N, CA, C and O of each residue as an XYZ file, in Angstrom:
708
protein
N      46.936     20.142     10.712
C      48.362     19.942     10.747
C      48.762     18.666     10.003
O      49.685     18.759      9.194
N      48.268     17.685     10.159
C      48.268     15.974      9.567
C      48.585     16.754      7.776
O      49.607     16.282      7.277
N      48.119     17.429      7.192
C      47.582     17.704      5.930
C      49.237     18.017      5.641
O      49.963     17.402      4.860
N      49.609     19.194      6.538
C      50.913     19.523      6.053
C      52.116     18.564      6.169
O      52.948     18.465      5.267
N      52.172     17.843      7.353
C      52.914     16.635      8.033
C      53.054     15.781      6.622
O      54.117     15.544      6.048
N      51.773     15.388      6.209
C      51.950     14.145      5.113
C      52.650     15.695      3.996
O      53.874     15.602      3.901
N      52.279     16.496      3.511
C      53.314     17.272      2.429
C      54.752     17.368      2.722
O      55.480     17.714      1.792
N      55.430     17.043      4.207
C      56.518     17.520      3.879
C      57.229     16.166      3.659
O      58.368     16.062      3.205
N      56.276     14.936      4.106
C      56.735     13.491      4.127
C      57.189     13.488      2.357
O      58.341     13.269      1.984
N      56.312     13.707      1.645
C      56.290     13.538      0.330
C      57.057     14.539     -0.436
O      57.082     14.289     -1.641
N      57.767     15.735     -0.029
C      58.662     16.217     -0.256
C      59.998     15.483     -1.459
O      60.541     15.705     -2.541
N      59.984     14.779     -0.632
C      61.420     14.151     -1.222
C      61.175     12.918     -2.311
O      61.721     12.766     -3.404
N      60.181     12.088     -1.662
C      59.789     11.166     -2.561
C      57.958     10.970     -2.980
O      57.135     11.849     -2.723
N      57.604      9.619     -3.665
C      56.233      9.198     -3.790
C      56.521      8.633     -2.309
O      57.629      8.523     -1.783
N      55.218      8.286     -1.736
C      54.891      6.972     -0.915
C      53.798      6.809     -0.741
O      52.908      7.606     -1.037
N      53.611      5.303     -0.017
C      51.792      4.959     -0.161
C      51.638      5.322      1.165
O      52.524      5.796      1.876
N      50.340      5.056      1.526
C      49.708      5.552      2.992
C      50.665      5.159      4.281
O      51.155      5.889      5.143
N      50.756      3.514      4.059
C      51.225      2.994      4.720
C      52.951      3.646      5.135
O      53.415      3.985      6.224
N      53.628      3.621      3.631
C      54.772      4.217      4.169
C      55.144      5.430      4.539
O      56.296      5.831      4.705
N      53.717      6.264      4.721
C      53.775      8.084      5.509
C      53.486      7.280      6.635
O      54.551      7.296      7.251
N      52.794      6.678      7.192
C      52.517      5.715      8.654
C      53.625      5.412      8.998
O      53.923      5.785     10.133
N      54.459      4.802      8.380
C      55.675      4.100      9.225
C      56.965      5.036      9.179
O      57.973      4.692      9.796
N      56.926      6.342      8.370
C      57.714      7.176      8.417
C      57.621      8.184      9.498
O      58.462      8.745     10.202
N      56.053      8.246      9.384
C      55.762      9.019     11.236
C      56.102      8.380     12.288
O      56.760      8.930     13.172
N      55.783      7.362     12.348
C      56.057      5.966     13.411
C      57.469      6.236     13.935
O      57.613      6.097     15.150
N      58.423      6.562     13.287
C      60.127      6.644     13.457
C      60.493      7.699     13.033
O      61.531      7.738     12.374
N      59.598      9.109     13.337
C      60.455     10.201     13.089
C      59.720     10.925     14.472
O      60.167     11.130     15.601
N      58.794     11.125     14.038
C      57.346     12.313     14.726
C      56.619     11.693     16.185
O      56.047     12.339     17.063
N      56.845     10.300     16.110
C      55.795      9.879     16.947
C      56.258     10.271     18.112
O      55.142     10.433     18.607
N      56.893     10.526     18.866
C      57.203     10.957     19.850
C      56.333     12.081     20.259
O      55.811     12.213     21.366
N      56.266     12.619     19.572
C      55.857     14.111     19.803
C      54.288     14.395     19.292
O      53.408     14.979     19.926
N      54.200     13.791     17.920
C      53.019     13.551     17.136
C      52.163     12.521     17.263
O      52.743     11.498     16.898
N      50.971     12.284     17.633
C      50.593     11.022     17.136
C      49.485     11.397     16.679
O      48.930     12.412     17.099
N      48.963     10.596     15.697
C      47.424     10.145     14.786
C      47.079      8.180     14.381
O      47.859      7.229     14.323
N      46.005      8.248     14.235
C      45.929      6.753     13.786
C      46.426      6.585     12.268
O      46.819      7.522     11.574
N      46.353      5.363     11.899
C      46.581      5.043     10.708
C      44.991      5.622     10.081
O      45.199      6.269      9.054
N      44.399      5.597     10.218
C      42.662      5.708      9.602
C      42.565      7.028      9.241
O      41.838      7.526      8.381
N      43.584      7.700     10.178
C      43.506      9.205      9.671
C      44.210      9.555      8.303
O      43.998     10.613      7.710
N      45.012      8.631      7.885
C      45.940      9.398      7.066
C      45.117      9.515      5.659
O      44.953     10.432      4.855
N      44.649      8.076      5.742
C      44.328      7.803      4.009
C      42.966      8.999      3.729
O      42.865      9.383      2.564
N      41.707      9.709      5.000
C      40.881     10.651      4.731
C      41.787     11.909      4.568
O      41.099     12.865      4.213
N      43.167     12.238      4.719
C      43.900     13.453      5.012
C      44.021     12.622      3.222
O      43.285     12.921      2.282
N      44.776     11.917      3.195
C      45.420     11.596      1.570
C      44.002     11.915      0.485
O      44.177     12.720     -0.429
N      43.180     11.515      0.582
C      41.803     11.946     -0.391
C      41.470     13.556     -0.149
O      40.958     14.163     -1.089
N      41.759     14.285      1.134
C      41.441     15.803      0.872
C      42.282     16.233      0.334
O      41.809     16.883     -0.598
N      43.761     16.305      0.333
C      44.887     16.413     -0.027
C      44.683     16.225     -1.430
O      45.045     17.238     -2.029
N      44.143     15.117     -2.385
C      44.010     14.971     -3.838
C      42.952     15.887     -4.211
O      42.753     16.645     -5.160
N      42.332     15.561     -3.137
C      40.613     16.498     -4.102
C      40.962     18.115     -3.809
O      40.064     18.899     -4.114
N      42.127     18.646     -3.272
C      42.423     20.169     -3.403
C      43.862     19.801     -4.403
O      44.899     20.399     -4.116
N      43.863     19.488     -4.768
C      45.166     18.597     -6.091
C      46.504     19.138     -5.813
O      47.293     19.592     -6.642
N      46.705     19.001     -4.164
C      47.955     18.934     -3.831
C      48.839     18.046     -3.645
O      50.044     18.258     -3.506
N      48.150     16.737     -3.630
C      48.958     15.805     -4.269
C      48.144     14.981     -5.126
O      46.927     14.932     -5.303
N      49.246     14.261     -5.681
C      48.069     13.266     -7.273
C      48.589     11.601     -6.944
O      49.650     11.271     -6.413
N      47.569     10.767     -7.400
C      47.813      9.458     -6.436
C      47.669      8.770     -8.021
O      46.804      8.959     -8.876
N      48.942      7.855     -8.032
C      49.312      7.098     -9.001
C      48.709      4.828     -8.358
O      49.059      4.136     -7.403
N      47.983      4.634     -9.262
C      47.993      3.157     -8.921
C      48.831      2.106     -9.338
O      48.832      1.744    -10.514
N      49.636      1.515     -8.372
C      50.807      0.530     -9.537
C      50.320     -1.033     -8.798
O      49.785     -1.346     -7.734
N      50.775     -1.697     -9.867
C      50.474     -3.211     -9.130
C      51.794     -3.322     -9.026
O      52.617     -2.930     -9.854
N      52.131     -4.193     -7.368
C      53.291     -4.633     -6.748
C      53.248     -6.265     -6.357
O      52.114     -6.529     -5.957
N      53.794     -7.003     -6.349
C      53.521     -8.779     -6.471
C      51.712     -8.541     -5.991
O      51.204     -8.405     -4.878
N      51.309     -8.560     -6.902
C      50.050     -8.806     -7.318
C      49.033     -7.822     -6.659
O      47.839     -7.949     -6.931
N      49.460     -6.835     -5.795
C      48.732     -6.095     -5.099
C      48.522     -4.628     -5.877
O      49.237     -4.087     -6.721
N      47.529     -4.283     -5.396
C      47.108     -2.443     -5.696
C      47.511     -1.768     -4.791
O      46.983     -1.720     -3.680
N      49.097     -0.783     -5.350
C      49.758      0.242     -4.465
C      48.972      1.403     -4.965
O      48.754      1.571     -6.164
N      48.490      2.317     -3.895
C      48.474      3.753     -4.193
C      49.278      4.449     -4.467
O      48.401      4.866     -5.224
N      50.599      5.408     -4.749
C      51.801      5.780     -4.719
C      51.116      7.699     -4.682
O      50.621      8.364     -5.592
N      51.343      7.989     -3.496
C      50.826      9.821     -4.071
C      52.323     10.478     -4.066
O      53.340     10.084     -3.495
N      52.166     11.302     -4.671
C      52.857     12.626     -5.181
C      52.745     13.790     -4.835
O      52.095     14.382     -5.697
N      53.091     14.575     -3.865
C      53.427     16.009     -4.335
C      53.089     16.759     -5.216
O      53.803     16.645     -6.213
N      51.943     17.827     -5.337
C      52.177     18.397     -6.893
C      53.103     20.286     -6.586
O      53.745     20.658     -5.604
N      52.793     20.991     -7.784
C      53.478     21.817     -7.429
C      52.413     22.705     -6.407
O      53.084     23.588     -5.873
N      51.213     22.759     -6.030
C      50.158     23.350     -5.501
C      50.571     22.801     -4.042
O      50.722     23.442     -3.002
N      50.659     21.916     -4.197
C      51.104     21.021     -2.598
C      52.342     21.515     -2.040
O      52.292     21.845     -0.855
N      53.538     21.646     -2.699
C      54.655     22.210     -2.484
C      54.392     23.891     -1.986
O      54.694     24.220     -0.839
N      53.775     24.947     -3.013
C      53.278     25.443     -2.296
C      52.892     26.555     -1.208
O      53.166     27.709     -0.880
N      51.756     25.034     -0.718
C      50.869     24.796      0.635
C      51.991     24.663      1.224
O      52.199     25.484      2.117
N      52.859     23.834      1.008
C      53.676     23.423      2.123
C      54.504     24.828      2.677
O      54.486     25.494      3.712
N      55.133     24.870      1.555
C      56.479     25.789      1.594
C      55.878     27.142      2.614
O      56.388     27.580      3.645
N      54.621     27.596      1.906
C      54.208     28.911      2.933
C      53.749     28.471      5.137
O      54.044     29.027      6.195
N      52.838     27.069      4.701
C      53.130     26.622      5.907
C      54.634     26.459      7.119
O      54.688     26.697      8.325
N      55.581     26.018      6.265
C      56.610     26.346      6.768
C      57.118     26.765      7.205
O      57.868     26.417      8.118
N      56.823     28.300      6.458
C      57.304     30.150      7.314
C      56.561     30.234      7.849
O      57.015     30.430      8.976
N      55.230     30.231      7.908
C      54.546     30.741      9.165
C      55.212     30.664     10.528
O      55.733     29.610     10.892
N      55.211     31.784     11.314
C      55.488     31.827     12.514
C      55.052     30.494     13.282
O      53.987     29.969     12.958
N      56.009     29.809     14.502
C      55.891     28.843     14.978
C      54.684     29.269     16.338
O      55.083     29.991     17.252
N      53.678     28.905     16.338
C      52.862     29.253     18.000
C      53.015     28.221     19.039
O      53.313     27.036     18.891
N      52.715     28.990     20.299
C      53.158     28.073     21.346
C      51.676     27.182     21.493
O      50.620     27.812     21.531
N      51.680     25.807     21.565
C      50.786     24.797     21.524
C      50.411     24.946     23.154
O      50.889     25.763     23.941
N      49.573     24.076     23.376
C      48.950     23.518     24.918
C      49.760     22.496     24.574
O      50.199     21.849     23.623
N      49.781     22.666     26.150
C      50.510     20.819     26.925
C      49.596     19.778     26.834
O      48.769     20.106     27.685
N      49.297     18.965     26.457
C      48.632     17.711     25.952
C      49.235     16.539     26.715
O      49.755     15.643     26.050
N      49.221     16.462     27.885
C      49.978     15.686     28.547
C      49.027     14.585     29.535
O      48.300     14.984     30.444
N      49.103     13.943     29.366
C      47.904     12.517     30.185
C      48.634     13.230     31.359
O      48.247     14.246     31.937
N      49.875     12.437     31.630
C      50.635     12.560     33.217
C      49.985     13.652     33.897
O      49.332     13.613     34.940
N      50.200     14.423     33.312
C      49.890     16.000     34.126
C      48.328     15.842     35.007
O      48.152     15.968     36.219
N      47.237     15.504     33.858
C      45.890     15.147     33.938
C      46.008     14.505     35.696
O      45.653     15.151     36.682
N      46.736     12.757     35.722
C      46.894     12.107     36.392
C      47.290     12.249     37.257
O      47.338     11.447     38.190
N      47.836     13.683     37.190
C      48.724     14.563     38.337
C      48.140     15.089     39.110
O      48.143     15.093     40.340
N      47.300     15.837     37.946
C      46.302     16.582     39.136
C      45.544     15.686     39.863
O      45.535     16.076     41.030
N      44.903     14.668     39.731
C      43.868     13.629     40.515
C      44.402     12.732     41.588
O      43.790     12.106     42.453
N      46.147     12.841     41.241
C      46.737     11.736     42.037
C      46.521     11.969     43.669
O      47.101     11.112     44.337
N      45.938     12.772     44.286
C      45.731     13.161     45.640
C      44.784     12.250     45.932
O      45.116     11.573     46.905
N      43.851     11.994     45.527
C      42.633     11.041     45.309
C      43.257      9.466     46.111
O      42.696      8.816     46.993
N      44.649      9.178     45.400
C      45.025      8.025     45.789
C      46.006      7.670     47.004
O      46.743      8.529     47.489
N      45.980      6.721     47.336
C      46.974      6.006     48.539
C      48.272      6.432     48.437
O      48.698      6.923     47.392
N      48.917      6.301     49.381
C      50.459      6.545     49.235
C      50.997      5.771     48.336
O      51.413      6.165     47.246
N      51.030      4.219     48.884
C      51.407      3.388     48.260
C      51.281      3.240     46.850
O      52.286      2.985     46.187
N      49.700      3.424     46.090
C      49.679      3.525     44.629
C      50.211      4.374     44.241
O      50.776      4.199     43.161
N      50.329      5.843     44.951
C      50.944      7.222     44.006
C      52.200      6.727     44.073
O      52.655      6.597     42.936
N      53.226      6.277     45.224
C      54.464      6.088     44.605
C      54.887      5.173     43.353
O      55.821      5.466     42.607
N      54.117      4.076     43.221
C      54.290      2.793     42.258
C      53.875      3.713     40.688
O      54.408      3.892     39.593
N      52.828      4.048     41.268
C      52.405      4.767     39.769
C      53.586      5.552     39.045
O      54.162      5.281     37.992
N      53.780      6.673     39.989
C      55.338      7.647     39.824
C      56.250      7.360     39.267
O      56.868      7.904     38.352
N      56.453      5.998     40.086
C      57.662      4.818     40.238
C      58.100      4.650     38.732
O      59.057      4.891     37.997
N      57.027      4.179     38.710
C      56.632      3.220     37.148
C      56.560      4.016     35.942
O      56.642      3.445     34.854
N      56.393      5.458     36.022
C      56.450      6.533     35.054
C      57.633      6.796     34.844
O      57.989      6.696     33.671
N      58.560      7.179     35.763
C      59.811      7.504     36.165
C      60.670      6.362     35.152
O      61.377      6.696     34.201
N      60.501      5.394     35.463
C      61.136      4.091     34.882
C      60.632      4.197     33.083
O      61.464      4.108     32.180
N      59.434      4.359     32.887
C      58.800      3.983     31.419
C      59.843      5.550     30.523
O      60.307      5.419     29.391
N      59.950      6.464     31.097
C      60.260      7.727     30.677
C      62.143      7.236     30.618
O      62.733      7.594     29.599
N      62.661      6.746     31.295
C      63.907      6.428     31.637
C      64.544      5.375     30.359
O      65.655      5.320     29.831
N      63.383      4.660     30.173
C      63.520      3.752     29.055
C      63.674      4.408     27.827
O      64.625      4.369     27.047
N      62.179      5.268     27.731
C      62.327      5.347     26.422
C      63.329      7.115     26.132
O      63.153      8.014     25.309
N      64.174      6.964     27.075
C      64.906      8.194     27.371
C      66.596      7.460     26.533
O      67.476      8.073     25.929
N      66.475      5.960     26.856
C      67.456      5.166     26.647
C      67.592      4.978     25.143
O      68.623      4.911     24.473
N      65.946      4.888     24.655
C      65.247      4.583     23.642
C      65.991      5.927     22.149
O      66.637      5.825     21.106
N      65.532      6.735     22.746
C      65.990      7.863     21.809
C      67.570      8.092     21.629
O      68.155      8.776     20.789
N      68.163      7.180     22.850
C      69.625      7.774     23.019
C      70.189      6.721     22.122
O      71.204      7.017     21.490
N      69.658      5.509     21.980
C      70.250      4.901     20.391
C      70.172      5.215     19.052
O      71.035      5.291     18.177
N      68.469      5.455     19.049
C      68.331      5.930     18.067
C      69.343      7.471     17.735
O      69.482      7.765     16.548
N      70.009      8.393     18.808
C      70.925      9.199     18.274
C      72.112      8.954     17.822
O      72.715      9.712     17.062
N      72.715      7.444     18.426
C      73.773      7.399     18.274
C      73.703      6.454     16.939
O      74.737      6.343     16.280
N      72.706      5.877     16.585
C      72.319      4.931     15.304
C      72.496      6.247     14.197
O      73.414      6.086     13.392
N      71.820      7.353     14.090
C      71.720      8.645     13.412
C      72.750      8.726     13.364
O      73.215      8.176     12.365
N      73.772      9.390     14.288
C      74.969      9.746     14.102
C      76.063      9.115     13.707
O      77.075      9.805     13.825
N      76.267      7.782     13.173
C      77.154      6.984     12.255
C      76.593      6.656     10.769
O      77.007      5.710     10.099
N      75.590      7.573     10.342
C      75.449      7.392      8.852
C      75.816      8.764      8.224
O      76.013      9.841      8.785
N      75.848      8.501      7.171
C      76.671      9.551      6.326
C      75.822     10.354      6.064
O      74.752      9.755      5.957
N      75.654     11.950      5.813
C      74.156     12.475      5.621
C      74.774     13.538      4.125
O      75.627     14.425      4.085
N      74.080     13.067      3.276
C      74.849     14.006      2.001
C      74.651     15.084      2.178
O      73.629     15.318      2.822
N      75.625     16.474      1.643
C      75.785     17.235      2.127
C      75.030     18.155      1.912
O      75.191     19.132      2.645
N      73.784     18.246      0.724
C      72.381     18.718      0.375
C      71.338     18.526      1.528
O      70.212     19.023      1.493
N      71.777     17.824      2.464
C      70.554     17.092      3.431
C      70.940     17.475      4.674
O      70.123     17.496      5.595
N      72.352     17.854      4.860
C      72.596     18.262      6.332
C      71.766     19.343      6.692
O      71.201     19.029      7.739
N      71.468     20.317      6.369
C      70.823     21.691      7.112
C      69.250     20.750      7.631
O      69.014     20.460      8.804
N      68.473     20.457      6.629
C      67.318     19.402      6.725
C      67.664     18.319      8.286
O      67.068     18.321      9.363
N      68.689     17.596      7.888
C      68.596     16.574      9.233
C      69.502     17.443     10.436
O      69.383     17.334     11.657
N      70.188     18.096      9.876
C      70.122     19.029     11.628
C      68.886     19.204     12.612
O      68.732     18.918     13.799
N      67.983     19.843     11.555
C      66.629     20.027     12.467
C      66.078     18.968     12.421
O      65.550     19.058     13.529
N      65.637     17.679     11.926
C      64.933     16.399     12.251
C      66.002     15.896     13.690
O      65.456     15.285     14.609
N      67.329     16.172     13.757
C      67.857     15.694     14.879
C      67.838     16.209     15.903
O      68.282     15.615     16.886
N      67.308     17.500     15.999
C      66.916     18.561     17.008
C      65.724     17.875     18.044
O      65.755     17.768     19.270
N      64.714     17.476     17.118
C      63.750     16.541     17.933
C      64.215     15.785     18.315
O      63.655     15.557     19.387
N      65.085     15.026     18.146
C      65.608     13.947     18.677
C      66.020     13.947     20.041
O      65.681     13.166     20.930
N      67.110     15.319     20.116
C      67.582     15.776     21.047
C      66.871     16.403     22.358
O      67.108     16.227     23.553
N      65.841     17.260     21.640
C      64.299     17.367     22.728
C      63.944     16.669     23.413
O      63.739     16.966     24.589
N      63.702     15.238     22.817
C      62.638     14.325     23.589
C      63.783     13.876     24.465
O      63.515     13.878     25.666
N      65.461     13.345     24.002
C      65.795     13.187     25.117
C      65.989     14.374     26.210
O      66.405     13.832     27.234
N      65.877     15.548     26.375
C      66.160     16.424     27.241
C      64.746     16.617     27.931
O      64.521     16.815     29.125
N      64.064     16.536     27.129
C      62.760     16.039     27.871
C      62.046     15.228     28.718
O      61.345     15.602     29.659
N      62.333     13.641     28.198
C      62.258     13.123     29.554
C      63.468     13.140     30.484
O      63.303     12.617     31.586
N      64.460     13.576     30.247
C      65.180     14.085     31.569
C      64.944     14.895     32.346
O      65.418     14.661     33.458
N      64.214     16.080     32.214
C      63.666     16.961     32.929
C      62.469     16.017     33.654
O      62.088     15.838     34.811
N      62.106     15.535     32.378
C      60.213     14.607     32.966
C      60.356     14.277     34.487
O      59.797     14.659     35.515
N      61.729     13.065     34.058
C      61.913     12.430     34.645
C      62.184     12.540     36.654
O      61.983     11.957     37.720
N      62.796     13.811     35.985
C      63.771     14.302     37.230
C      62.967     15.240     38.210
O      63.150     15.378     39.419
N      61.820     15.994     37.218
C      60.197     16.541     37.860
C      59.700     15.959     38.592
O      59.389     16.514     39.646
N      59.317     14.236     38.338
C      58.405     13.733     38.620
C      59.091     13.154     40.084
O      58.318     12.799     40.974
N      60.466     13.079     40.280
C      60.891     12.467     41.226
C      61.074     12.947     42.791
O      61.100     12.272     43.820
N      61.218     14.669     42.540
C      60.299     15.463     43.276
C      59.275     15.100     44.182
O      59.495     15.035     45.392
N      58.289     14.885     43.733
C      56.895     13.990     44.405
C      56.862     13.029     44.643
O      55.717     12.577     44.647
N      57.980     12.036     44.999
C      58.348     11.104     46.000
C      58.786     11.295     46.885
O      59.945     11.709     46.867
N      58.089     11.096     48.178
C      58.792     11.663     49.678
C      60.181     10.720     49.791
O      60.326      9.571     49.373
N      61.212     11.620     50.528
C      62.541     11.618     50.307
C      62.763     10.234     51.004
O      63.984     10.249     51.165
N      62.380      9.226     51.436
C      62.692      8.396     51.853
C      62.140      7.051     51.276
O      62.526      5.990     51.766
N      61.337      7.071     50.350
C      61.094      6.571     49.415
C      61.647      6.627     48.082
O      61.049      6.211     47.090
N      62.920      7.204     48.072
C      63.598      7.168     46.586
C      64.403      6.546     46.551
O      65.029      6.405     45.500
């Protein structure tokens, strides 16, 4: 998946490793994550099947990589795209922690809960700027259909940890909330 992720990053423009890293960082990560270490072995398979082509420029004195898109990469991409969407596994730590939490004290399972409840609440707060930051820039009118659906995620994760949130609160005995 990483392979296609970095093709649709490069879609629009060049960028170096680093700036597909920090473009995931503030779009995907929510939902996505990989290390940085992963990208640049995804960026060398990606060249050596010559779907994209990696340009070297010097920038105040440094060696930028800059890759490209080729039309083979486009594509890869484009048919990836249509493919039918499948339903993934839940990949969820909490859940994991969920199941084991019987194991523990009252007292720790509520704090733990507690403290999930709260971290999810935050970054529930978290996404709700970042929508309203989104929604006062101008989006040209070639790009709206495109950032409709990048704002769709947006909208997920907050409806998501609202549900999370509101799940998890459930499993606090009622006199403890």
């Amino acid at each position: 998946m990483l392979d296609n992720i970095i093709l649709g990053f490069l879609q629009t423009k060049k960028l170096t490793a680093y700036d597909i890293k920090k473009a995931m960082e503030q779009s995907i990560s929510y939902f996505y994550s990989n290390s940085f270490g992963s990208i640049n072995p995804a960026l060398k398979k990606l060249e050596k099947q010559q779907y994209v082509v990696c340009k070297e420029v010097i920038e105040n004195s440094r060696v930028k990589k800059y890759y490209k898109i080729t039309k083979a990469g486009r594509e890869v991409y484009s048919n990836w795209i249509k493919e039918p969407i499948s339903i993934g596994r839940i990949k969820e730590e909490s859940l994991v922690r969920l199941f084991f939490m019987g194991d523990n004290d009252n007292d720790s399972r509520n704090k733990i809960i507690f403290d999930y409840i709260n971290s999810m609440i935050e970054t529930q707060k978290t996404l709700k700027q970042l929508k309203e930051h989104f929604s006062q820039i101008e989006v040209p009118e070639e790009s709206l259909e495109k950032v409709k659906f990048q704002l769709a995620t947006l909208d997920f994760g907050i409806d998501y940890y609202n549900f999370t949130s509101k799940w998890f609160k459930k499993l606090i005995p009622k006199g403890n909330k």
